[in-house]
Amino acid sequence: MSQAKNLINGSGRRTDGRTADELRQIKITVGVVKNADGSAFIEFGRNKIVAAVYGPREVHPKHMALPDRCILRCRYHMSPFSTDTRKNPAPSRREVEISKVMRESLEPALILEDYPRAAIDLFVEVLQADGGSRCAGITAASVALADAGINMRDIVSACAAGKIDNKIVLDINDTEDKEGGADMPVAYMPHLEQVTLLQLDGILTPEQFNECLDKAIGGCNMVYEIQRQALMQKYFGNETELKEEQ
Amino acid sequence: MHPNVTIITFTKIYNLYMKRERPSSSPILPGEQIAFIEEFESGKNTYINNGSVRSSAVGTKVYDFKRRIVKIDQKNSPMLPKIGDIVVGYIEMLFGNMFSVRILYVNDKKSEAGFSAIASTRLGGGGGGGRDRGDRRARLIFRIGDIIRGRVISLLNSTVHITIDEKEFGVLYTLCFNCGGDTVKLNNAVKCIECSIFEERKLTNDYGKETFRLIHKTGNNN
């Protein structure tokens, strides 16, 4: 993580023209995979990711079934054409790790005890990658799980923050990830105010760490609003503007 | 007081009582707070966290003001067998007194989940029905691959238990065990139209009336 070139210009703009507190453009579409029980497609900047949920369904092999709760199986995969040079489609160490952290970040939000002896299979396919694909994947996966009707404690939103040119910025992209000082992906349950994933690649002082975490949580709250709008649009259409009766 | 005044008041109270479940039109997502525990108890598709009743599903709130329960009317519940559901499936395994059914349809809708159910081969639920009846009830004949229709009676230990102990439940479709030919209903047995061999079965009352084919067609369209 060397800082060879300037990632923030004189007017405080980043390489893609954003300010320090600005997210990339996010668009979420719910229910894009017909054969899945729940699905979502997210465009997070130049990331394009599909998440599909199957289940709750019978566990195969059966010895993996748990008598008191459901198991969540997660597969994060990058398509060979998702990067500038061809990516080997075989699961890499990175993909295996991201599958694991993705599962662990979603499990606290799911009420798995409601579906004993069953399995929920989650597939996250990266079609185009541009840094922050694990956060975008978690965000899409959470919407897909809600779309599948799985009982959840909260929707999980994810967003990264990081350090570039010794300044803490929100939602770092691929260039900033490679050439910046630190990258901190955070997954967060906005209503319960609980962090379900926190990783840190780089070095931060305690003050920078706190600032970075606060910024990432702020980003998660912004991402949640987009998730909420996407789900409302699918299930309630124009009713989304309805106000509380009580 | 004029007697009519009393009547109107009672009507109003009665109407309020009858409309005790008041659905709220505001949509709700998982995690959103819908009440405090001092106001309402947690109903279906809700959970309690730190003194608040929260939603666990996408749907609309329904307040029961009589029983002080709030629940969520879910928009997209996963298709899982519930007690009372009619299921259709094929026999995948036979045991001594029971058999296992791979569920294909739940309430005439195709299920891709691949759940299995178990049923007794003796009428009356098997085992603990009546004190003296256990041994006298004849064990019914089933074969692997028979298409069965039954009703879910229990979800004990997270296992789906079905019964075939009614006239509309039992074998919906089977092939000849001898030659694999098509069969026709003959009282409580099936007869092969190829080799004329008989075999006893607990058949549904609509066996051979294309019910299964109709369900299959409907299920594929869904």
Short mmCIF file of C-alpha atoms in Angstrom, two decimals:
data_model
loop_
_atom_site.label_atom_id
_atom_site.label_comp_id
_atom_site.label_asym_id
_atom_site.label_seq_id
_atom_site.Cartn_x
_atom_site.Cartn_y
_atom_site.Cartn_z
CA MET A 1 0.00 0.00 0.00
CA SER A 2 2.36 2.69 -1.17
CA GLN A 3 1.10 6.20 -1.73
CA ALA A 4 2.91 7.05 -4.94
CA LYS A 5 0.44 9.49 -6.45
CA ASN A 6 -1.96 12.10 -5.15
CA LEU A 7 -5.38 10.57 -4.54
CA ILE A 8 -6.99 13.83 -3.39
CA ASN A 9 -6.50 16.96 -5.45
CA GLY A 10 -6.21 20.56 -4.28
CA SER A 11 -9.98 21.11 -4.22
CA GLY A 12 -10.53 18.05 -2.02
CA ARG A 13 -11.79 15.85 -4.84
CA ARG A 14 -10.82 12.20 -5.18
CA THR A 15 -9.74 10.33 -8.31
CA ASP A 16 -13.34 9.78 -9.38
CA GLY A 17 -14.42 13.32 -8.50
CA ARG A 18 -16.11 12.53 -5.20
CA THR A 19 -15.68 14.39 -1.94
CA ALA A 20 -14.40 12.62 1.19
CA ASP A 21 -17.91 11.88 2.52
CA GLU A 22 -19.52 10.93 -0.76
CA LEU A 23 -20.71 7.45 -1.72
CA ARG A 24 -20.54 6.11 -5.24
CA GLN A 25 -23.83 5.85 -7.15
CA ILE A 26 -25.85 2.91 -5.80
CA LYS A 27 -28.75 1.21 -7.52
CA ILE A 28 -30.48 -1.92 -6.21
CA THR A 29 -33.02 -4.01 -8.10
CA VAL A 30 -34.93 -6.71 -6.23
CA GLY A 31 -36.13 -10.02 -7.69
CA VAL A 32 -33.95 -10.32 -10.77
CA VAL A 33 -33.34 -14.09 -10.70
CA LYS A 34 -36.56 -15.92 -11.55
CA ASN A 35 -35.54 -19.35 -10.28
CA ALA A 36 -34.28 -18.09 -6.92
CA ASP A 37 -36.48 -17.64 -3.85
CA GLY A 38 -35.03 -14.19 -3.40
CA SER A 39 -32.54 -12.12 -5.36
CA ALA A 40 -31.06 -8.69 -5.84
CA PHE A 41 -28.81 -6.90 -8.29
CA ILE A 42 -26.64 -4.08 -7.08
CA GLU A 43 -24.66 -1.48 -8.96
CA PHE A 44 -22.28 0.07 -6.45
CA GLY A 45 -20.28 2.51 -8.51
CA ARG A 46 -18.79 0.32 -11.19
CA ASN A 47 -19.38 -2.87 -9.20
CA LYS A 48 -22.12 -5.05 -10.63
CA ILE A 49 -23.17 -7.92 -8.39
CA VAL A 50 -26.02 -10.43 -8.36
CA ALA A 51 -27.09 -12.13 -5.13
CA ALA A 52 -29.48 -15.08 -5.15
CA VAL A 53 -31.00 -16.93 -2.20
CA TYR A 54 -32.38 -20.46 -2.31
CA GLY A 55 -34.24 -21.87 0.66
CA PRO A 56 -34.99 -22.69 3.34
CA ARG A 57 -34.58 -26.10 1.79
CA GLU A 58 -33.49 -29.63 2.59
CA VAL A 59 -29.83 -29.96 3.57
CA HIS A 60 -27.59 -32.08 1.39
CA PRO A 61 -25.52 -33.86 2.63
CA LYS A 62 -28.00 -34.54 5.40
CA HIS A 63 -25.39 -34.94 8.14
CA MET A 64 -24.75 -31.19 7.88
CA ALA A 65 -28.27 -30.42 9.10
CA LEU A 66 -28.58 -28.97 12.59
CA PRO A 67 -31.52 -30.06 14.76
CA ASP A 68 -32.11 -26.65 16.31
CA ARG A 69 -31.44 -24.20 13.52
CA CYS A 70 -30.88 -23.60 9.86
CA ILE A 71 -27.47 -23.47 8.25
CA LEU A 72 -26.43 -20.59 6.02
CA ARG A 73 -24.13 -21.46 3.15
CA CYS A 74 -22.53 -18.62 1.31
CA ARG A 75 -20.60 -18.52 -1.93
CA TYR A 76 -18.88 -15.37 -3.13
CA HIS A 77 -17.54 -15.73 -6.64
CA MET A 78 -15.97 -13.40 -9.15
CA SER A 79 -16.72 -14.08 -12.78
CA PRO A 80 -13.72 -14.55 -15.06
CA PHE A 81 -14.72 -11.37 -16.92
CA SER A 82 -15.25 -9.24 -13.79
CA THR A 83 -11.71 -7.87 -13.71
CA ASP A 84 -9.44 -6.25 -16.33
CA THR A 85 -7.34 -9.42 -16.69
CA ARG A 86 -9.10 -12.80 -16.78
CA LYS A 87 -9.75 -14.23 -13.36
CA ASN A 88 -9.45 -17.97 -12.91
CA PRO A 89 -13.00 -19.15 -12.18
CA ALA A 90 -11.80 -21.64 -9.56
CA PRO A 91 -12.45 -20.40 -6.00
CA SER A 92 -9.38 -18.49 -4.81
CA ARG A 93 -8.23 -18.08 -1.22
CA ARG A 94 -9.66 -14.56 -1.27
CA GLU A 95 -13.07 -15.77 -2.43
CA VAL A 96 -13.15 -18.51 0.21
CA GLU A 97 -12.33 -15.93 2.87
CA ILE A 98 -14.92 -13.45 1.63
CA SER A 99 -17.55 -16.21 1.52
CA LYS A 100 -16.79 -16.90 5.17
CA VAL A 101 -16.83 -13.28 6.35
CA MET A 102 -19.98 -12.65 4.34
CA ARG A 103 -21.72 -15.58 6.07
CA GLU A 104 -20.52 -14.40 9.46
CA SER A 105 -21.71 -10.86 8.81
CA LEU A 106 -25.20 -12.00 7.76
CA GLU A 107 -25.79 -14.71 10.37
CA PRO A 108 -26.42 -12.30 13.29
CA ALA A 109 -29.22 -10.69 11.26
CA LEU A 110 -31.01 -13.94 10.46
CA ILE A 111 -33.37 -15.79 12.79
CA LEU A 112 -32.01 -19.18 11.83
CA GLU A 113 -33.79 -20.91 14.72
CA ASP A 114 -37.06 -20.52 12.80
CA TYR A 115 -35.98 -23.09 10.20
CA PRO A 116 -34.45 -26.12 11.95
CA ARG A 117 -32.93 -28.93 9.84
CA ALA A 118 -32.93 -26.70 6.78
CA ALA A 119 -30.36 -24.80 4.72
CA ILE A 120 -30.30 -21.38 3.11
CA ASP A 121 -27.96 -21.14 0.15
CA LEU A 122 -26.67 -17.73 -0.81
CA PHE A 123 -24.81 -17.11 -4.04
CA VAL A 124 -23.07 -13.81 -4.68
CA GLU A 125 -21.72 -13.44 -8.19
CA VAL A 126 -19.53 -10.48 -9.04
CA LEU A 127 -20.05 -9.54 -12.68
CA GLN A 128 -17.89 -6.42 -12.60
CA ALA A 129 -15.51 -5.49 -9.81
CA ASP A 130 -14.25 -2.06 -8.82
CA GLY A 131 -13.17 -2.25 -5.18
CA GLY A 132 -15.52 -2.72 -2.24
CA SER A 133 -17.20 -5.75 -3.78
CA ARG A 134 -17.54 -7.54 -0.43
CA CYS A 135 -19.52 -4.61 0.98
CA ALA A 136 -21.66 -4.42 -2.13
CA GLY A 137 -22.10 -8.21 -1.98
CA ILE A 138 -23.25 -8.14 1.65
CA THR A 139 -25.65 -5.30 0.87
CA ALA A 140 -27.16 -7.18 -2.08
CA ALA A 141 -27.25 -10.47 -0.16
CA SER A 142 -29.16 -8.89 2.70
CA VAL A 143 -31.80 -7.52 0.31
CA ALA A 144 -32.02 -10.91 -1.40
CA LEU A 145 -32.58 -12.62 1.97
CA ALA A 146 -35.38 -10.20 2.79
CA ASP A 147 -36.82 -10.83 -0.67
CA ALA A 148 -36.79 -14.58 0.02
CA GLY A 149 -38.97 -13.98 3.09
CA ILE A 150 -36.38 -15.23 5.56
CA ASN A 151 -37.06 -13.97 9.08
CA MET A 152 -34.47 -11.34 9.92
CA ARG A 153 -33.63 -9.22 12.93
CA ASP A 154 -32.49 -6.39 10.68
CA ILE A 155 -31.25 -5.62 7.21
CA VAL A 156 -27.45 -5.62 7.00
CA SER A 157 -25.86 -2.67 5.23
CA ALA A 158 -22.20 -2.56 4.39
CA CYS A 159 -19.84 0.20 3.42
CA ALA A 160 -16.11 0.74 3.58
CA ALA A 161 -14.09 3.69 4.75
CA GLY A 162 -10.37 4.16 4.45
CA LYS A 163 -7.34 6.38 4.52
CA ILE A 164 -5.93 8.06 1.44
CA ASP A 165 -3.34 10.84 1.49
CA ASN A 166 -3.52 10.59 5.28
CA LYS A 167 -7.20 11.60 5.21
CA ILE A 168 -10.18 9.42 6.17
CA VAL A 169 -12.63 9.02 3.31
CA LEU A 170 -15.84 7.09 2.73
CA ASP A 171 -16.37 4.24 0.27
CA ILE A 172 -12.97 3.73 -1.28
CA ASN A 173 -12.77 2.49 -4.84
CA ASP A 174 -10.32 0.11 -6.51
CA THR A 175 -7.57 2.67 -7.11
CA GLU A 176 -7.85 4.03 -3.57
CA ASP A 177 -7.86 0.50 -2.20
CA LYS A 178 -4.65 -0.40 -4.03
CA GLU A 179 -2.79 2.86 -3.53
CA GLY A 180 -4.32 4.25 -0.33
CA GLY A 181 -3.22 3.83 3.27
CA ALA A 182 -6.01 1.75 4.81
CA ASP A 183 -9.27 0.02 3.96
CA MET A 184 -11.93 -0.76 6.55
CA PRO A 185 -15.04 -2.65 5.36
CA VAL A 186 -17.88 -2.48 7.89
CA ALA A 187 -21.24 -4.27 7.91
CA TYR A 188 -23.86 -2.84 10.20
CA MET A 189 -27.44 -3.42 11.34
CA PRO A 190 -28.88 0.12 11.33
CA HIS A 191 -31.89 -0.44 13.60
CA LEU A 192 -30.11 -2.55 16.18
CA GLU A 193 -26.97 -0.39 15.87
CA GLN A 194 -24.70 -3.42 15.82
CA VAL A 195 -21.59 -3.99 13.73
CA THR A 196 -21.53 -7.48 12.19
CA LEU A 197 -18.30 -7.16 10.21
CA LEU A 198 -15.21 -5.07 10.75
CA GLN A 199 -12.02 -5.70 8.86
CA LEU A 200 -8.99 -3.47 8.58
CA ASP A 201 -6.25 -3.63 6.00
CA GLY A 202 -3.65 -0.96 6.74
CA ILE A 203 -2.48 1.11 9.66
CA LEU A 204 -4.58 3.68 11.53
CA THR A 205 -3.99 5.61 14.73
CA PRO A 206 -6.68 5.18 17.43
CA GLU A 207 -8.15 8.55 16.46
CA GLN A 208 -8.15 7.67 12.79
CA PHE A 209 -9.72 4.31 13.62
CA ASN A 210 -12.62 5.96 15.44
CA GLU A 211 -13.12 8.48 12.66
CA CYS A 212 -12.97 5.73 10.05
CA LEU A 213 -15.50 3.58 11.91
CA ASP A 214 -17.89 6.51 12.38
CA LYS A 215 -17.62 7.36 8.72
CA ALA A 216 -18.23 3.76 7.66
CA ILE A 217 -21.30 3.50 9.91
CA GLY A 218 -22.60 6.75 8.44
CA GLY A 219 -22.12 5.23 4.99
CA CYS A 220 -23.97 2.07 6.07
CA ASN A 221 -26.93 4.22 7.11
CA MET A 222 -26.95 5.86 3.68
CA VAL A 223 -26.75 2.43 1.99
CA TYR A 224 -29.65 1.24 4.15
CA GLU A 225 -31.91 3.96 2.79
CA ILE A 226 -31.28 2.67 -0.74
CA GLN A 227 -31.93 -0.93 0.36
CA ARG A 228 -35.15 0.19 1.99
CA GLN A 229 -36.31 2.03 -1.11
CA ALA A 230 -35.55 -0.98 -3.32
CA LEU A 231 -37.56 -3.36 -1.10
CA MET A 232 -40.42 -0.90 -0.71
CA GLN A 233 -40.56 -0.40 -4.46
CA LYS A 234 -40.85 -4.14 -5.05
CA TYR A 235 -43.40 -4.96 -2.36
CA PHE A 236 -45.43 -1.81 -1.97
CA GLY A 237 -44.87 0.12 -5.19
CA ASN A 238 -46.46 3.53 -4.78
CA GLU A 239 -47.54 2.81 -1.22
CA THR A 240 -44.05 3.71 -0.02
CA GLU A 241 -45.12 7.22 0.75
CA LEU A 242 -47.77 6.06 3.21
CA LYS A 243 -47.28 7.47 6.64
CA GLU A 244 -47.67 5.89 10.02
CA GLU A 245 -51.26 5.57 11.13
CA GLN A 246 -50.54 5.13 14.77
CA MET B 1 -83.35 7.50 28.78
CA HIS B 2 -84.97 6.61 25.49
CA PRO B 3 -84.47 2.91 24.70
CA ASN B 4 -83.14 3.68 21.16
CA VAL B 5 -80.15 5.55 22.58
CA THR B 6 -79.03 2.44 24.41
CA ILE B 7 -79.35 0.32 21.25
CA ILE B 8 -77.14 2.68 19.21
CA THR B 9 -74.46 2.70 21.88
CA PHE B 10 -74.37 -1.08 22.08
CA THR B 11 -74.11 -1.32 18.28
CA LYS B 12 -71.12 0.98 18.28
CA ILE B 13 -69.41 -0.99 21.02
CA TYR B 14 -70.16 -4.25 19.23
CA ASN B 15 -68.73 -2.92 15.96
CA LEU B 16 -65.59 -1.77 17.71
CA TYR B 17 -65.24 -5.16 19.34
CA MET B 18 -65.69 -7.01 16.04
CA LYS B 19 -63.08 -4.82 14.36
CA ARG B 20 -60.51 -5.49 17.05
CA GLU B 21 -57.83 -6.45 14.50
CA ARG B 22 -56.90 -3.25 12.78
CA PRO B 23 -54.42 -3.57 9.91
CA SER B 24 -52.12 -0.65 9.45
CA SER B 25 -51.38 0.29 5.86
CA SER B 26 -47.84 1.41 6.56
CA PRO B 27 -45.29 -0.99 5.08
CA ILE B 28 -42.62 -2.38 7.34
CA LEU B 29 -39.20 -3.97 6.84
CA PRO B 30 -37.19 -6.30 9.08
CA GLY B 31 -35.71 -4.58 12.10
CA GLU B 32 -38.11 -1.66 12.24
CA GLN B 33 -39.70 -0.94 15.58
CA ILE B 34 -43.45 -1.47 15.67
CA ALA B 35 -44.27 -1.07 19.36
CA PHE B 36 -42.89 -1.06 22.86
CA ILE B 37 -43.36 -4.12 25.05
CA GLU B 38 -45.51 -2.05 27.43
CA GLU B 39 -47.99 -1.39 24.60
CA PHE B 40 -48.22 -4.70 22.70
CA GLU B 41 -47.09 -8.28 22.92
CA SER B 42 -45.00 -9.76 20.16
CA GLY B 43 -47.06 -11.69 17.58
CA LYS B 44 -46.26 -13.53 14.36
CA ASN B 45 -43.20 -12.33 12.42
CA THR B 46 -42.05 -10.07 15.22
CA TYR B 47 -39.42 -10.30 17.93
CA ILE B 48 -38.49 -8.44 21.07
CA ASN B 49 -35.22 -6.58 21.40
CA ASN B 50 -34.30 -4.33 24.26
CA GLY B 51 -37.86 -3.41 25.21
CA SER B 52 -39.09 -2.93 21.66
CA VAL B 53 -41.22 -5.14 19.46
CA ARG B 54 -39.60 -5.25 16.04
CA SER B 55 -40.56 -6.70 12.69
CA SER B 56 -38.75 -9.75 11.34
CA ALA B 57 -40.35 -9.73 7.89
CA VAL B 58 -41.43 -7.54 5.00
CA GLY B 59 -45.13 -6.78 5.35
CA THR B 60 -47.71 -4.63 7.05
CA LYS B 61 -48.46 -4.22 10.75
CA VAL B 62 -51.66 -5.67 12.22
CA TYR B 63 -52.64 -4.49 15.70
CA ASP B 64 -54.98 -6.60 17.80
CA PHE B 65 -56.36 -4.05 20.25
CA LYS B 66 -58.40 -6.62 22.14
CA ARG B 67 -55.53 -8.99 22.91
CA ARG B 68 -52.86 -6.27 22.69
CA ILE B 69 -50.78 -8.23 20.19
CA VAL B 70 -49.02 -6.83 17.17
CA LYS B 71 -48.09 -9.03 14.23
CA ILE B 72 -46.78 -8.60 10.70
CA ASP B 73 -48.82 -9.66 7.71
CA GLN B 74 -45.92 -11.04 5.67
CA LYS B 75 -45.77 -10.25 1.96
CA ASN B 76 -43.43 -13.04 0.91
CA SER B 77 -43.37 -16.02 3.25
CA PRO B 78 -41.22 -18.98 2.19
CA MET B 79 -43.22 -22.04 1.15
CA LEU B 80 -42.76 -24.36 4.11
CA PRO B 81 -45.28 -27.10 5.04
CA LYS B 82 -47.54 -26.04 7.90
CA ILE B 83 -50.05 -28.02 9.94
CA GLY B 84 -53.19 -28.54 7.86
CA ASP B 85 -51.47 -28.19 4.48
CA ILE B 86 -52.21 -30.77 1.79
CA VAL B 87 -49.00 -32.17 0.35
CA VAL B 88 -48.29 -34.38 -2.63
CA GLY B 89 -45.05 -36.29 -2.96
CA TYR B 90 -43.48 -39.58 -3.83
CA ILE B 91 -42.40 -42.33 -1.48
CA GLU B 92 -38.62 -42.28 -1.23
CA MET B 93 -38.08 -44.78 1.59
CA LEU B 94 -40.05 -47.53 3.29
CA PHE B 95 -39.51 -48.51 6.91
CA GLY B 96 -41.33 -51.07 9.06
CA ASN B 97 -44.35 -49.07 10.11
CA MET B 98 -43.78 -45.86 8.25
CA PHE B 99 -42.54 -44.36 5.05
CA SER B 100 -40.79 -41.24 3.96
CA VAL B 101 -42.31 -38.95 1.34
CA ARG B 102 -40.37 -36.39 -0.71
CA ILE B 103 -42.69 -33.39 -0.93
CA LEU B 104 -43.32 -32.11 -4.46
CA TYR B 105 -46.39 -29.91 -3.97
CA VAL B 106 -47.73 -27.97 -1.00
CA ASN B 107 -51.37 -26.92 -1.42
CA ASP B 108 -51.12 -27.59 -5.18
CA LYS B 109 -48.10 -25.32 -5.53
CA LYS B 110 -44.80 -26.76 -6.61
CA SER B 111 -42.20 -26.88 -3.85
CA GLU B 112 -38.53 -26.84 -4.83
CA ALA B 113 -37.32 -27.07 -1.24
CA GLY B 114 -37.10 -30.88 -1.32
CA PHE B 115 -38.37 -31.43 2.23
CA SER B 116 -39.25 -34.95 3.36
CA ALA B 117 -42.23 -36.00 5.43
CA ILE B 118 -43.01 -39.20 7.28
CA ALA B 119 -46.30 -41.07 7.46
CA SER B 120 -47.57 -44.23 9.11
CA THR B 121 -48.37 -47.30 7.04
CA ARG B 122 -51.22 -48.09 9.47
CA LEU B 123 -54.44 -46.15 9.39
CA GLY B 124 -55.30 -44.18 12.52
CA GLY B 125 -51.92 -42.54 12.86
CA GLY B 126 -50.05 -45.69 13.95
CA GLY B 127 -48.50 -46.55 17.32
CA GLY B 128 -50.33 -44.60 19.97
CA GLY B 129 -53.85 -44.30 18.53
CA GLY B 130 -55.99 -46.55 20.71
CA ARG B 131 -54.97 -48.94 23.44
CA ASP B 132 -56.21 -52.15 21.82
CA ARG B 133 -56.23 -51.23 18.17
CA GLY B 134 -52.49 -51.23 17.45
CA ASP B 135 -51.91 -54.82 16.34
CA ARG B 136 -55.27 -55.38 14.71
CA ARG B 137 -54.89 -52.63 12.18
CA ALA B 138 -53.53 -54.08 8.98
CA ARG B 139 -50.36 -52.63 7.62
CA LEU B 140 -51.02 -51.05 4.25
CA ILE B 141 -48.92 -51.82 1.23
CA PHE B 142 -46.89 -49.07 -0.36
CA ARG B 143 -44.04 -49.12 -2.81
CA ILE B 144 -41.18 -46.75 -3.46
CA GLY B 145 -42.17 -44.28 -6.15
CA ASP B 146 -45.91 -44.21 -5.32
CA ILE B 147 -47.34 -40.70 -5.54
CA ILE B 148 -49.05 -39.91 -2.25
CA ARG B 149 -51.39 -37.17 -1.10
CA GLY B 150 -51.66 -36.44 2.62
CA ARG B 151 -52.28 -33.76 5.20
CA VAL B 152 -49.66 -32.33 7.56
CA ILE B 153 -50.69 -33.18 11.11
CA SER B 154 -47.60 -32.32 13.08
CA LEU B 155 -44.22 -30.64 12.87
CA LEU B 156 -42.86 -32.39 15.95
CA ASN B 157 -39.06 -32.29 16.28
CA SER B 158 -38.96 -30.21 13.08
CA THR B 159 -40.07 -33.23 11.06
CA VAL B 160 -43.13 -33.07 8.84
CA HIS B 161 -45.65 -35.76 9.83
CA ILE B 162 -48.48 -36.45 7.40
CA THR B 163 -51.60 -38.58 7.59
CA ILE B 164 -53.29 -40.48 4.78
CA ASP B 165 -56.20 -41.56 6.97
CA GLU B 166 -59.02 -39.92 5.01
CA LYS B 167 -60.77 -40.84 1.82
CA GLU B 168 -59.16 -38.10 -0.25
CA PHE B 169 -55.69 -39.11 0.95
CA GLY B 170 -53.54 -42.06 -0.03
CA VAL B 171 -51.98 -43.20 -3.27
CA LEU B 172 -52.64 -40.76 -6.10
CA TYR B 173 -50.75 -42.61 -8.78
CA THR B 174 -48.75 -45.82 -9.02
CA LEU B 175 -47.36 -48.16 -11.63
CA CYS B 176 -47.60 -51.93 -11.72
CA PHE B 177 -45.00 -53.50 -9.44
CA ASN B 178 -44.70 -56.45 -11.85
CA CYS B 179 -44.34 -54.91 -15.31
CA GLY B 180 -44.33 -51.14 -14.73
CA GLY B 181 -47.54 -50.74 -16.69
CA ASP B 182 -50.32 -48.26 -16.02
CA THR B 183 -52.90 -49.18 -13.39
CA VAL B 184 -56.62 -48.63 -12.79
CA LYS B 185 -58.56 -48.44 -9.55
CA LEU B 186 -60.51 -51.52 -8.51
CA ASN B 187 -62.13 -51.04 -5.10
CA ASN B 188 -59.22 -50.86 -2.68
CA ALA B 189 -56.69 -52.18 -5.12
CA VAL B 190 -54.98 -51.31 -8.36
CA LYS B 191 -55.06 -53.49 -11.42
CA CYS B 192 -52.43 -53.38 -14.14
CA ILE B 193 -53.87 -52.82 -17.59
CA GLU B 194 -50.92 -54.65 -19.15
CA CYS B 195 -50.52 -57.80 -17.05
CA SER B 196 -53.80 -57.69 -15.04
CA ILE B 197 -52.06 -58.21 -11.74
CA PHE B 198 -53.74 -56.88 -8.57
CA GLU B 199 -52.21 -55.20 -5.59
CA GLU B 200 -53.92 -53.72 -2.55
CA ARG B 201 -53.43 -49.99 -1.92
CA LYS B 202 -54.93 -47.20 0.18
CA LEU B 203 -56.10 -45.13 -2.78
CA THR B 204 -57.46 -41.62 -2.95
CA ASN B 205 -61.11 -41.28 -3.96
CA ASP B 206 -60.05 -39.53 -7.18
CA TYR B 207 -57.45 -42.11 -8.25
CA GLY B 208 -57.16 -42.24 -12.03
CA LYS B 209 -59.17 -39.05 -12.59
CA GLU B 210 -56.21 -37.12 -13.92
CA THR B 211 -55.98 -35.11 -10.71
CA PHE B 212 -52.26 -35.64 -10.48
CA ARG B 213 -51.72 -34.57 -14.07
CA LEU B 214 -53.75 -31.42 -13.43
CA ILE B 215 -51.76 -30.57 -10.33
CA HIS B 216 -48.55 -31.20 -12.19
CA LYS B 217 -49.63 -28.85 -14.94
CA THR B 218 -50.66 -26.16 -12.46
CA GLY B 219 -47.48 -26.57 -10.46
CA ASN B 220 -45.26 -26.15 -13.48
CA ASN B 221 -46.98 -22.94 -14.41
CA ASN B 222 -46.39 -21.42 -10.99
#
